[in-house]
C-alpha cells in the first residue's frame, strides 16, 4: 500500500487523464520533451511542485515517471490526496467521451494494464470526468476493465 503526503493518505485509486492538446501537438516529441512541456504548463499555472501527474504514457507505450507515488499529485481538484494520476498522450483530439476509446493505442492500453497491475493496494480506476465537467480522458473508465 502506498501512503501519500505527511498525513499518509492510503492510495487506493488511480485517475486517468489525457493531455488537452490539439491533434498532433506531441507527435514528434520524446517522452522527456512531453514531460518538460507539461511541467512548464503546470509551473506557469502555479503548481508548487510542477508536473502534477505521477506519470505519462506515450502513444508507443513508453512510460515516463512524474511525481513520486508518495507525493500528492495535482491532477483532480478535491481528489488529489490518496490517488495517483496518469496522463495518456493520446494520438488525436478528444471531442467526446466514448465507452470503447479509439483515442489511445493498443500499446498504451497494454502499458496502462501493466502499470495498474503493478501497483499494490489499488481498488478503483476512474476518469477525470467522473469528478469534473471535462471530457478528460475521452472514454468511460470502469475499474473492471483495468484491474
Ligand atoms: Zn484530466
mmCIF file of N, CA and C and ligand atoms in Angstrom:
data_model
loop_
_atom_site.group_PDB
_atom_site.id
_atom_site.type_symbol
_atom_site.label_atom_id
_atom_site.label_comp_id
_atom_site.label_asym_id
_atom_site.label_seq_id
_atom_site.Cartn_x
_atom_site.Cartn_y
_atom_site.Cartn_z
ATOM 1 N N UNK A 1 0.844 -1.205 0.000
ATOM 2 C CA UNK A 1 0.000 0.000 0.000
ATOM 3 C C UNK A 1 0.881 1.258 0.000
ATOM 4 N N UNK A 2 0.600 2.118 -0.926
ATOM 5 C CA UNK A 2 1.338 3.381 -0.999
ATOM 6 C C UNK A 2 0.675 4.382 -0.050
ATOM 7 N N UNK A 3 1.506 5.119 0.690
ATOM 8 C CA UNK A 3 0.997 6.180 1.561
ATOM 9 C C UNK A 3 1.501 7.517 1.022
ATOM 10 N N UNK A 4 0.624 8.495 1.050
ATOM 11 C CA UNK A 4 0.915 9.756 0.365
ATOM 12 C C UNK A 4 0.873 10.956 1.312
ATOM 13 N N UNK A 5 1.889 11.778 1.172
ATOM 14 C CA UNK A 5 1.932 13.045 1.896
ATOM 15 C C UNK A 5 2.216 12.865 3.378
ATOM 16 N N UNK A 6 2.298 13.989 4.079
ATOM 17 C CA UNK A 6 2.608 13.968 5.527
ATOM 18 C C UNK A 6 1.541 13.233 6.310
ATOM 19 N N UNK A 7 0.277 13.319 5.844
ATOM 20 C CA UNK A 7 -0.831 12.659 6.548
ATOM 21 C C UNK A 7 -0.933 11.181 6.198
ATOM 22 N N UNK A 8 -0.041 10.683 5.341
ATOM 23 C CA UNK A 8 -0.003 9.262 4.956
ATOM 24 C C UNK A 8 -1.352 8.752 4.452
ATOM 25 N N UNK A 9 -1.931 9.454 3.489
ATOM 26 C CA UNK A 9 -3.185 9.010 2.874
ATOM 27 C C UNK A 9 -2.937 7.692 2.133
ATOM 28 N N UNK A 10 -3.718 6.652 2.416
ATOM 29 C CA UNK A 10 -3.565 5.410 1.647
ATOM 30 C C UNK A 10 -4.030 5.617 0.205
ATOM 31 N N UNK A 11 -3.263 5.085 -0.734
ATOM 32 C CA UNK A 11 -3.580 5.255 -2.160
ATOM 33 C C UNK A 11 -4.337 4.026 -2.645
ATOM 34 N N UNK A 12 -5.629 4.221 -2.945
ATOM 35 C CA UNK A 12 -6.470 3.094 -3.388
ATOM 36 C C UNK A 12 -7.056 3.325 -4.772
ATOM 37 N N UNK A 13 -6.745 4.467 -5.382
ATOM 38 C CA UNK A 13 -7.422 4.829 -6.631
ATOM 39 C C UNK A 13 -6.437 5.430 -7.633
ATOM 40 N N UNK A 14 -6.689 5.115 -8.886
ATOM 41 C CA UNK A 14 -5.962 5.727 -10.000
ATOM 42 C C UNK A 14 -6.964 6.535 -10.816
ATOM 43 N N UNK A 15 -6.594 7.753 -11.171
ATOM 44 C CA UNK A 15 -7.444 8.600 -12.018
ATOM 45 C C UNK A 15 -6.714 8.817 -13.351
ATOM 46 N N UNK A 16 -7.422 8.531 -14.434
ATOM 47 C CA UNK A 16 -6.819 8.650 -15.770
ATOM 48 C C UNK A 16 -7.131 10.004 -16.401
ATOM 49 N N UNK A 17 -6.127 10.462 -17.151
ATOM 50 C CA UNK A 17 -6.207 11.769 -17.821
ATOM 51 C C UNK A 17 -5.704 11.660 -19.253
ATOM 52 N N UNK A 18 -6.049 12.687 -20.025
ATOM 53 C CA UNK A 18 -5.431 12.849 -21.339
ATOM 54 C C UNK A 18 -4.810 14.232 -21.372
ATOM 55 N N UNK A 19 -3.876 14.409 -22.271
ATOM 56 C CA UNK A 19 -3.315 15.734 -22.478
ATOM 57 C C UNK A 19 -4.318 16.551 -23.287
ATOM 58 N N UNK A 20 -4.614 17.748 -22.818
ATOM 59 C CA UNK A 20 -5.538 18.634 -23.542
ATOM 60 C C UNK A 20 -4.774 19.304 -24.674
ATOM 61 N N UNK A 21 -4.686 18.578 -25.769
ATOM 62 C CA UNK A 21 -3.813 19.024 -26.854
ATOM 63 C C UNK A 21 -4.564 19.082 -28.169
ATOM 64 N N UNK A 22 -4.028 19.878 -29.038
ATOM 65 C CA UNK A 22 -4.518 19.867 -30.413
ATOM 66 C C UNK A 22 -3.901 18.658 -31.107
ATOM 67 N N UNK A 23 -4.578 18.152 -32.100
ATOM 68 C CA UNK A 23 -4.123 16.957 -32.802
ATOM 69 C C UNK A 23 -2.667 17.108 -33.240
ATOM 70 N N UNK A 24 -1.877 16.152 -32.838
ATOM 71 C CA UNK A 24 -0.508 16.107 -33.333
ATOM 72 C C UNK A 24 0.500 16.970 -32.612
ATOM 73 N N UNK A 25 0.044 17.714 -31.619
ATOM 74 C CA UNK A 25 0.975 18.636 -30.963
ATOM 75 C C UNK A 25 2.212 17.931 -30.403
ATOM 76 N N UNK A 26 2.007 16.714 -29.868
ATOM 77 C CA UNK A 26 3.111 15.990 -29.243
ATOM 78 C C UNK A 26 3.686 14.907 -30.163
ATOM 79 N N UNK A 27 3.274 14.919 -31.416
ATOM 80 C CA UNK A 27 3.552 13.783 -32.305
ATOM 81 C C UNK A 27 5.029 13.407 -32.396
ATOM 82 N N UNK A 28 5.895 14.355 -32.482
ATOM 83 C CA UNK A 28 7.303 14.015 -32.712
ATOM 84 C C UNK A 28 8.183 14.314 -31.502
ATOM 85 N N UNK A 29 7.561 14.431 -30.339
ATOM 86 C CA UNK A 29 8.336 14.732 -29.139
ATOM 87 C C UNK A 29 8.793 13.447 -28.461
ATOM 88 N N UNK A 30 9.936 13.556 -27.782
ATOM 89 C CA UNK A 30 10.374 12.467 -26.914
ATOM 90 C C UNK A 30 9.541 12.522 -25.628
ATOM 91 N N UNK A 31 9.503 11.410 -24.868
ATOM 92 C CA UNK A 31 8.786 11.447 -23.585
ATOM 93 C C UNK A 31 9.284 12.577 -22.671
ATOM 94 N N UNK A 32 10.610 12.791 -22.660
ATOM 95 C CA UNK A 32 11.139 13.864 -21.811
ATOM 96 C C UNK A 32 10.633 15.228 -22.262
ATOM 97 N N UNK A 33 10.539 15.445 -23.556
ATOM 98 C CA UNK A 33 10.066 16.732 -24.078
ATOM 99 C C UNK A 33 8.596 16.951 -23.713
ATOM 100 N N UNK A 34 7.800 15.887 -23.802
ATOM 101 C CA UNK A 34 6.392 15.989 -23.389
ATOM 102 C C UNK A 34 6.327 16.327 -21.899
ATOM 103 N N UNK A 35 7.105 15.587 -21.102
ATOM 104 C CA UNK A 35 7.148 15.845 -19.656
ATOM 105 C C UNK A 35 7.521 17.309 -19.391
ATOM 106 N N UNK A 36 8.570 17.780 -20.062
ATOM 107 C CA UNK A 36 9.067 19.146 -19.830
ATOM 108 C C UNK A 36 8.017 20.182 -20.225
ATOM 109 N N UNK A 37 7.285 19.906 -21.312
ATOM 110 C CA UNK A 37 6.246 20.839 -21.771
ATOM 111 C C UNK A 37 5.109 20.921 -20.754
ATOM 112 N N UNK A 38 4.636 19.753 -20.301
ATOM 113 C CA UNK A 38 3.535 19.744 -19.321
ATOM 114 C C UNK A 38 4.019 20.336 -17.995
ATOM 115 N N UNK A 39 5.261 20.034 -17.634
ATOM 116 C CA UNK A 39 5.839 20.602 -16.408
ATOM 117 C C UNK A 39 5.834 22.135 -16.471
ATOM 118 N N UNK A 40 6.152 22.666 -17.632
ATOM 119 C CA UNK A 40 6.157 24.125 -17.791
ATOM 120 C C UNK A 40 4.731 24.687 -17.652
ATOM 121 N N UNK A 41 3.759 24.034 -18.289
ATOM 122 C CA UNK A 41 2.352 24.477 -18.150
ATOM 123 C C UNK A 41 1.950 24.505 -16.677
ATOM 124 N N UNK A 42 2.274 23.419 -15.958
ATOM 125 C CA UNK A 42 1.829 23.313 -14.569
ATOM 126 C C UNK A 42 2.563 24.311 -13.688
ATOM 127 N N UNK A 43 3.827 24.544 -13.983
ATOM 128 C CA UNK A 43 4.588 25.536 -13.226
ATOM 129 C C UNK A 43 4.004 26.930 -13.465
ATOM 130 N N UNK A 44 3.655 27.212 -14.733
ATOM 131 C CA UNK A 44 3.060 28.518 -15.060
ATOM 132 C C UNK A 44 1.687 28.692 -14.410
ATOM 133 N N UNK A 45 0.989 27.573 -14.201
ATOM 134 C CA UNK A 45 -0.311 27.646 -13.510
ATOM 135 C C UNK A 45 -0.151 27.749 -11.999
ATOM 136 N N UNK A 46 1.111 27.748 -11.526
ATOM 137 C CA UNK A 46 1.370 27.955 -10.108
ATOM 138 C C UNK A 46 1.441 26.690 -9.274
ATOM 139 N N UNK A 47 1.514 25.505 -9.932
ATOM 140 C CA UNK A 47 1.661 24.275 -9.160
ATOM 141 C C UNK A 47 3.045 24.289 -8.498
ATOM 142 N N UNK A 48 3.036 24.227 -7.177
ATOM 143 C CA UNK A 48 4.273 24.387 -6.409
ATOM 144 C C UNK A 48 5.332 23.356 -6.798
ATOM 145 N N UNK A 49 4.897 22.130 -7.077
ATOM 146 C CA UNK A 49 5.859 21.065 -7.411
ATOM 147 C C UNK A 49 5.877 20.729 -8.895
ATOM 148 N N UNK A 50 5.389 21.631 -9.731
ATOM 149 C CA UNK A 50 5.438 21.401 -11.180
ATOM 150 C C UNK A 50 4.532 20.267 -11.618
ATOM 151 N N UNK A 51 5.005 19.509 -12.606
ATOM 152 C CA UNK A 51 4.262 18.388 -13.215
ATOM 153 C C UNK A 51 3.348 17.699 -12.196
ATOM 154 N N UNK A 52 2.047 17.739 -12.447
ATOM 155 C CA UNK A 52 1.084 17.316 -11.431
ATOM 156 C C UNK A 52 0.714 15.851 -11.436
ATOM 157 N N UNK A 53 1.149 15.111 -12.491
ATOM 158 C CA UNK A 53 0.784 13.692 -12.617
ATOM 159 C C UNK A 53 1.895 12.799 -12.057
ATOM 160 N N UNK A 54 1.555 11.524 -11.895
ATOM 161 C CA UNK A 54 2.557 10.567 -11.405
ATOM 162 C C UNK A 54 3.278 9.862 -12.536
ATOM 163 N N UNK A 55 2.807 10.086 -13.754
ATOM 164 C CA UNK A 55 3.490 9.516 -14.904
ATOM 165 C C UNK A 55 2.696 9.765 -16.160
ATOM 166 N N UNK A 56 3.342 9.544 -17.298
ATOM 167 C CA UNK A 56 2.643 9.676 -18.579
ATOM 168 C C UNK A 56 2.977 8.464 -19.445
ATOM 169 N N UNK A 57 2.065 8.181 -20.371
ATOM 170 C CA UNK A 57 2.264 7.059 -21.301
ATOM 171 C C UNK A 57 2.145 7.592 -22.718
ATOM 172 N N UNK A 58 3.215 7.395 -23.466
ATOM 173 C CA UNK A 58 3.279 7.863 -24.854
ATOM 174 C C UNK A 58 2.456 6.939 -25.767
ATOM 175 N N UNK A 59 2.130 7.392 -26.990
ATOM 176 C CA UNK A 59 1.359 6.537 -27.908
ATOM 177 C C UNK A 59 2.026 5.187 -28.202
ATOM 178 N N UNK A 60 3.355 5.118 -28.132
ATOM 179 C CA UNK A 60 4.033 3.834 -28.390
ATOM 180 C C UNK A 60 4.157 2.979 -27.126
ATOM 181 N N UNK A 61 3.538 3.419 -26.026
ATOM 182 C CA UNK A 61 3.520 2.631 -24.802
ATOM 183 C C UNK A 61 4.656 2.936 -23.846
ATOM 184 N N UNK A 62 5.555 3.819 -24.211
ATOM 185 C CA UNK A 62 6.664 4.174 -23.317
ATOM 186 C C UNK A 62 6.125 4.974 -22.127
ATOM 187 N N UNK A 63 6.546 4.545 -20.927
ATOM 188 C CA UNK A 63 6.140 5.206 -19.678
ATOM 189 C C UNK A 63 7.236 6.174 -19.248
ATOM 190 N N UNK A 64 6.831 7.340 -18.772
ATOM 191 C CA UNK A 64 7.785 8.305 -18.224
ATOM 192 C C UNK A 64 7.260 8.752 -16.860
ATOM 193 N N UNK A 65 8.097 8.641 -15.825
ATOM 194 C CA UNK A 65 7.679 8.945 -14.452
ATOM 195 C C UNK A 65 7.481 10.426 -14.224
ATOM 196 N N UNK A 66 6.521 10.735 -13.355
ATOM 197 C CA UNK A 66 6.320 12.101 -12.896
ATOM 198 C C UNK A 66 6.597 12.187 -11.414
ATOM 199 N N UNK A 67 5.619 12.677 -10.657
ATOM 200 C CA UNK A 67 5.823 12.780 -9.210
ATOM 201 C C UNK A 67 5.998 11.393 -8.595
ATOM 202 N N UNK A 68 6.777 11.310 -7.520
ATOM 203 C CA UNK A 68 6.837 10.037 -6.780
ATOM 204 C C UNK A 68 5.437 9.673 -6.293
ATOM 205 N N UNK A 69 5.144 8.379 -6.225
ATOM 206 C CA UNK A 69 3.811 7.958 -5.784
ATOM 207 C C UNK A 69 3.503 8.446 -4.365
ATOM 208 N N UNK A 70 4.547 8.652 -3.572
ATOM 209 C CA UNK A 70 4.353 9.087 -2.183
ATOM 210 C C UNK A 70 4.086 10.589 -2.070
ATOM 211 N N UNK A 71 4.112 11.296 -3.198
ATOM 212 C CA UNK A 71 3.819 12.737 -3.202
ATOM 213 C C UNK A 71 2.406 12.943 -3.740
ATOM 214 N N UNK A 72 1.623 13.790 -3.054
ATOM 215 C CA UNK A 72 0.269 14.082 -3.526
ATOM 216 C C UNK A 72 0.362 14.797 -4.873
ATOM 217 N N UNK A 73 -0.455 14.362 -5.823
ATOM 218 C CA UNK A 73 -0.433 14.948 -7.154
ATOM 219 C C UNK A 73 -1.240 16.236 -7.231
ATOM 220 N N UNK A 74 -1.267 16.814 -8.420
ATOM 221 C CA UNK A 74 -2.088 17.998 -8.710
ATOM 222 C C UNK A 74 -2.730 17.720 -10.063
ATOM 223 N N UNK A 75 -3.819 16.917 -10.041
ATOM 224 C CA UNK A 75 -4.423 16.475 -11.307
ATOM 225 C C UNK A 75 -5.934 16.412 -11.262
ATOM 226 N N UNK A 76 -6.538 16.461 -10.064
ATOM 227 C CA UNK A 76 -8.001 16.333 -9.984
ATOM 228 C C UNK A 76 -8.469 17.030 -8.702
ATOM 229 N N UNK A 77 -9.028 18.215 -8.848
ATOM 230 C CA UNK A 77 -9.392 19.029 -7.685
ATOM 231 C C UNK A 77 -10.315 18.255 -6.749
ATOM 232 N N UNK A 78 -9.941 18.229 -5.482
ATOM 233 C CA UNK A 78 -10.741 17.531 -4.472
ATOM 234 C C UNK A 78 -10.436 16.053 -4.347
ATOM 235 N N UNK A 79 -9.627 15.512 -5.268
ATOM 236 C CA UNK A 79 -9.332 14.072 -5.265
ATOM 237 C C UNK A 79 -7.839 13.794 -5.419
ATOM 238 N N UNK A 80 -7.020 14.725 -5.028
ATOM 239 C CA UNK A 80 -5.575 14.511 -5.201
ATOM 240 C C UNK A 80 -4.976 13.634 -4.099
ATOM 241 N N UNK A 81 -5.432 13.815 -2.868
ATOM 242 C CA UNK A 81 -4.879 13.020 -1.767
ATOM 243 C C UNK A 81 -5.419 11.599 -1.850
ATOM 244 N N UNK A 82 -4.518 10.625 -1.894
ATOM 245 C CA UNK A 82 -4.932 9.225 -1.927
ATOM 246 C C UNK A 82 -5.196 8.681 -3.313
ATOM 247 N N UNK A 83 -4.781 9.412 -4.326
ATOM 248 C CA UNK A 83 -4.920 8.903 -5.705
ATOM 249 C C UNK A 83 -3.600 9.081 -6.456
ATOM 250 N N UNK A 84 -3.476 8.319 -7.541
ATOM 251 C CA UNK A 84 -2.392 8.530 -8.497
ATOM 252 C C UNK A 84 -3.026 9.014 -9.797
ATOM 253 N N UNK A 85 -2.394 9.968 -10.443
ATOM 254 C CA UNK A 85 -2.889 10.481 -11.713
ATOM 255 C C UNK A 85 -1.943 10.130 -12.841
ATOM 256 N N UNK A 86 -2.475 9.461 -13.872
ATOM 257 C CA UNK A 86 -1.651 9.118 -15.033
ATOM 258 C C UNK A 86 -2.216 9.775 -16.286
ATOM 259 N N UNK A 87 -1.291 10.217 -17.115
ATOM 260 C CA UNK A 87 -1.633 11.008 -18.304
ATOM 261 C C UNK A 87 -1.364 10.181 -19.558
ATOM 262 N N UNK A 88 -2.414 9.974 -20.342
ATOM 263 C CA UNK A 88 -2.245 9.319 -21.638
ATOM 264 C C UNK A 88 -2.031 10.402 -22.691
ATOM 265 N N UNK A 89 -0.933 10.276 -23.403
ATOM 266 C CA UNK A 89 -0.679 11.201 -24.514
ATOM 267 C C UNK A 89 -1.387 10.615 -25.720
ATOM 268 N N UNK A 90 -2.580 11.105 -25.976
ATOM 269 C CA UNK A 90 -3.426 10.471 -26.976
ATOM 270 C C UNK A 90 -3.083 10.954 -28.378
ATOM 271 N N UNK A 91 -3.465 10.105 -29.329
ATOM 272 C CA UNK A 91 -2.961 10.327 -30.679
ATOM 273 C C UNK A 91 -3.864 11.227 -31.511
ATOM 274 N N UNK A 92 -5.039 11.583 -30.984
ATOM 275 C CA UNK A 92 -5.839 12.572 -31.702
ATOM 276 C C UNK A 92 -6.688 13.377 -30.729
ATOM 277 N N UNK A 93 -7.278 14.419 -31.249
ATOM 278 C CA UNK A 93 -8.003 15.360 -30.405
ATOM 279 C C UNK A 93 -9.230 14.693 -29.773
ATOM 280 N N UNK A 94 -9.453 14.966 -28.492
ATOM 281 C CA UNK A 94 -10.599 14.416 -27.772
ATOM 282 C C UNK A 94 -11.808 15.319 -28.041
ATOM 283 N N UNK A 95 -12.862 14.744 -28.615
ATOM 284 C CA UNK A 95 -14.042 15.561 -28.914
ATOM 285 C C UNK A 95 -15.281 15.086 -28.168
ATOM 286 N N UNK A 96 -15.240 13.850 -27.634
ATOM 287 C CA UNK A 96 -16.387 13.347 -26.873
ATOM 288 C C UNK A 96 -15.925 12.192 -25.991
ATOM 289 N N UNK A 97 -16.821 11.760 -25.099
ATOM 290 C CA UNK A 97 -16.496 10.637 -24.223
ATOM 291 C C UNK A 97 -17.070 9.363 -24.838
ATOM 292 N N UNK A 98 -16.188 8.443 -25.196
ATOM 293 C CA UNK A 98 -16.593 7.155 -25.752
ATOM 294 C C UNK A 98 -16.559 6.100 -24.662
ATOM 295 N N UNK A 99 -17.281 4.983 -24.864
ATOM 296 C CA UNK A 99 -17.026 3.862 -23.966
ATOM 297 C C UNK A 99 -15.771 3.127 -24.436
ATOM 298 N N UNK A 100 -15.773 2.664 -25.659
ATOM 299 C CA UNK A 100 -14.585 1.991 -26.188
ATOM 300 C C UNK A 100 -13.756 3.046 -26.915
ATOM 301 N N UNK A 101 -12.700 3.431 -26.303
ATOM 302 C CA UNK A 101 -11.946 4.546 -26.852
ATOM 303 C C UNK A 101 -11.102 4.145 -28.054
ATOM 304 N N UNK A 102 -11.090 4.999 -29.023
ATOM 305 C CA UNK A 102 -10.109 4.877 -30.096
ATOM 306 C C UNK A 102 -9.059 5.973 -29.940
ATOM 307 N N UNK A 103 -9.098 6.641 -28.819
ATOM 308 C CA UNK A 103 -8.138 7.728 -28.594
ATOM 309 C C UNK A 103 -6.765 7.198 -28.185
ATOM 310 N N UNK A 104 -6.751 6.089 -27.460
ATOM 311 C CA UNK A 104 -5.448 5.556 -27.065
ATOM 312 C C UNK A 104 -5.099 4.350 -27.929
ATOM 313 N N UNK A 105 -3.826 4.054 -28.019
ATOM 314 C CA UNK A 105 -3.341 2.988 -28.898
ATOM 315 C C UNK A 105 -3.323 1.648 -28.155
ATOM 316 N N UNK A 106 -3.267 0.525 -28.894
ATOM 317 C CA UNK A 106 -3.111 -0.783 -28.222
ATOM 318 C C UNK A 106 -1.862 -0.820 -27.336
ATOM 319 N N UNK A 107 -0.786 -0.168 -27.749
ATOM 320 C CA UNK A 107 0.444 -0.146 -26.938
ATOM 321 C C UNK A 107 0.212 0.605 -25.622
ATOM 322 N N UNK A 108 -0.553 1.686 -25.688
ATOM 323 C CA UNK A 108 -0.878 2.427 -24.458
ATOM 324 C C UNK A 108 -1.779 1.588 -23.553
ATOM 325 N N UNK A 109 -2.734 0.889 -24.167
ATOM 326 C CA UNK A 109 -3.638 0.024 -23.417
ATOM 327 C C UNK A 109 -2.832 -1.021 -22.632
ATOM 328 N N UNK A 110 -1.896 -1.694 -23.315
ATOM 329 C CA UNK A 110 -1.068 -2.714 -22.666
ATOM 330 C C UNK A 110 -0.208 -2.116 -21.561
ATOM 331 N N UNK A 111 0.408 -0.976 -21.844
ATOM 332 C CA UNK A 111 1.280 -0.331 -20.854
ATOM 333 C C UNK A 111 0.488 0.074 -19.617
ATOM 334 N N UNK A 112 -0.717 0.572 -19.833
ATOM 335 C CA UNK A 112 -1.538 1.001 -18.697
ATOM 336 C C UNK A 112 -2.014 -0.192 -17.878
ATOM 337 N N UNK A 113 -2.396 -1.282 -18.545
ATOM 338 C CA UNK A 113 -2.780 -2.502 -17.823
ATOM 339 C C UNK A 113 -1.622 -3.002 -16.958
ATOM 340 N N UNK A 114 -0.413 -3.019 -17.527
ATOM 341 C CA UNK A 114 0.766 -3.454 -16.767
ATOM 342 C C UNK A 114 1.018 -2.530 -15.579
ATOM 343 N N UNK A 115 0.895 -1.234 -15.831
ATOM 344 C CA UNK A 115 1.157 -0.242 -14.786
ATOM 345 C C UNK A 115 0.163 -0.401 -13.639
ATOM 346 N N UNK A 116 -1.132 -0.433 -13.962
ATOM 347 C CA UNK A 116 -2.163 -0.545 -12.929
ATOM 348 C C UNK A 116 -1.958 -1.841 -12.135
ATOM 349 N N UNK A 117 -1.640 -2.923 -12.854
ATOM 350 C CA UNK A 117 -1.456 -4.215 -12.200
ATOM 351 C C UNK A 117 -0.217 -4.296 -11.329
ATOM 352 N N UNK A 118 0.703 -3.370 -11.515
ATOM 353 C CA UNK A 118 1.967 -3.420 -10.777
ATOM 354 C C UNK A 118 1.927 -2.620 -9.472
ATOM 355 N N UNK A 119 0.832 -1.906 -9.220
ATOM 356 C CA UNK A 119 0.779 -1.017 -8.050
ATOM 357 C C UNK A 119 -0.089 -1.646 -6.966
ATOM 358 N N UNK A 120 0.508 -1.845 -5.789
ATOM 359 C CA UNK A 120 -0.191 -2.504 -4.674
ATOM 360 C C UNK A 120 -1.305 -1.618 -4.119
ATOM 361 N N UNK A 121 -2.418 -2.258 -3.783
ATOM 362 C CA UNK A 121 -3.463 -1.596 -2.999
ATOM 363 C C UNK A 121 -4.510 -0.847 -3.796
ATOM 364 N N UNK A 122 -4.412 -0.876 -5.127
ATOM 365 C CA UNK A 122 -5.384 -0.134 -5.945
ATOM 366 C C UNK A 122 -6.711 -0.903 -5.995
ATOM 367 N N UNK A 123 -7.795 -0.211 -5.691
ATOM 368 C CA UNK A 123 -9.127 -0.826 -5.684
ATOM 369 C C UNK A 123 -10.048 -0.209 -6.726
ATOM 370 N N UNK A 124 -9.656 0.932 -7.274
ATOM 371 C CA UNK A 124 -10.562 1.676 -8.156
ATOM 372 C C UNK A 124 -9.750 2.406 -9.224
ATOM 373 N N UNK A 125 -10.278 2.395 -10.435
ATOM 374 C CA UNK A 125 -9.682 3.191 -11.518
ATOM 375 C C UNK A 125 -10.802 4.053 -12.074
ATOM 376 N N UNK A 126 -10.559 5.346 -12.170
ATOM 377 C CA UNK A 126 -11.626 6.249 -12.581
ATOM 378 C C UNK A 126 -11.115 7.273 -13.590
ATOM 379 N N UNK A 127 -12.054 8.048 -14.091
ATOM 380 C CA UNK A 127 -11.751 9.070 -15.098
ATOM 381 C C UNK A 127 -11.826 10.449 -14.475
ATOM 382 N N UNK A 128 -11.029 11.360 -14.969
ATOM 383 C CA UNK A 128 -11.117 12.740 -14.502
ATOM 384 C C UNK A 128 -12.551 13.256 -14.650
ATOM 385 N N UNK A 129 -13.224 12.867 -15.748
ATOM 386 C CA UNK A 129 -14.588 13.369 -15.973
ATOM 387 C C UNK A 129 -15.618 12.810 -14.991
ATOM 388 N N UNK A 130 -15.219 11.800 -14.185
ATOM 389 C CA UNK A 130 -16.113 11.352 -13.108
ATOM 390 C C UNK A 130 -16.219 12.408 -12.007
ATOM 391 N N UNK A 131 -15.238 13.287 -11.945
ATOM 392 C CA UNK A 131 -15.156 14.251 -10.842
ATOM 393 C C UNK A 131 -15.235 15.709 -11.274
ATOM 394 N N UNK A 132 -15.177 15.964 -12.573
ATOM 395 C CA UNK A 132 -15.167 17.351 -13.048
ATOM 396 C C UNK A 132 -15.851 17.394 -14.409
ATOM 397 N N UNK A 133 -16.483 18.516 -14.740
ATOM 398 C CA UNK A 133 -17.172 18.636 -16.035
ATOM 399 C C UNK A 133 -16.183 18.806 -17.176
ATOM 400 N N UNK A 134 -15.505 17.718 -17.540
ATOM 401 C CA UNK A 134 -14.482 17.721 -18.586
ATOM 402 C C UNK A 134 -14.672 16.490 -19.450
ATOM 403 N N UNK A 135 -14.033 16.458 -20.616
ATOM 404 C CA UNK A 135 -14.029 15.262 -21.452
ATOM 405 C C UNK A 135 -12.931 14.288 -21.010
ATOM 406 N N UNK A 136 -11.932 14.783 -20.371
ATOM 407 C CA UNK A 136 -10.742 14.032 -19.963
ATOM 408 C C UNK A 136 -11.108 12.736 -19.250
ATOM 409 N N UNK A 137 -10.609 11.573 -19.627
ATOM 410 C CA UNK A 137 -9.620 11.334 -20.692
ATOM 411 C C UNK A 137 -10.243 10.943 -22.043
ATOM 412 N N UNK A 138 -11.545 11.148 -22.215
ATOM 413 C CA UNK A 138 -12.158 10.897 -23.527
ATOM 414 C C UNK A 138 -12.816 9.537 -23.653
ATOM 415 N N UNK A 139 -12.842 8.776 -22.566
ATOM 416 C CA UNK A 139 -13.521 7.475 -22.601
ATOM 417 C C UNK A 139 -14.002 7.124 -21.197
ATOM 418 N N UNK A 140 -15.001 6.233 -21.137
ATOM 419 C CA UNK A 140 -15.521 5.776 -19.854
ATOM 420 C C UNK A 140 -14.503 4.858 -19.201
ATOM 421 N N UNK A 141 -14.212 5.095 -17.934
ATOM 422 C CA UNK A 141 -13.241 4.275 -17.220
ATOM 423 C C UNK A 141 -13.982 3.444 -16.176
ATOM 424 N N UNK A 142 -13.912 2.120 -16.347
ATOM 425 C CA UNK A 142 -14.517 1.199 -15.390
ATOM 426 C C UNK A 142 -13.393 0.400 -14.751
ATOM 427 N N UNK A 143 -13.441 0.312 -13.426
ATOM 428 C CA UNK A 143 -12.383 -0.397 -12.698
ATOM 429 C C UNK A 143 -12.138 -1.786 -13.283
ATOM 430 N N UNK A 144 -13.238 -2.520 -13.583
ATOM 431 C CA UNK A 144 -13.073 -3.918 -14.034
ATOM 432 C C UNK A 144 -12.387 -4.042 -15.390
ATOM 433 N N UNK A 145 -12.278 -2.968 -16.129
ATOM 434 C CA UNK A 145 -11.524 -3.023 -17.385
ATOM 435 C C UNK A 145 -10.012 -2.983 -17.149
ATOM 436 N N UNK A 146 -9.616 -2.554 -15.951
ATOM 437 C CA UNK A 146 -8.182 -2.292 -15.713
ATOM 438 C C UNK A 146 -7.601 -3.109 -14.575
ATOM 439 N N UNK A 147 -8.441 -3.612 -13.676
ATOM 440 C CA UNK A 147 -7.923 -4.382 -12.535
ATOM 441 C C UNK A 147 -8.279 -5.854 -12.649
HETATM 442 ZN ZN1 LIG B 1 -7.630 15.250 -16.579
#
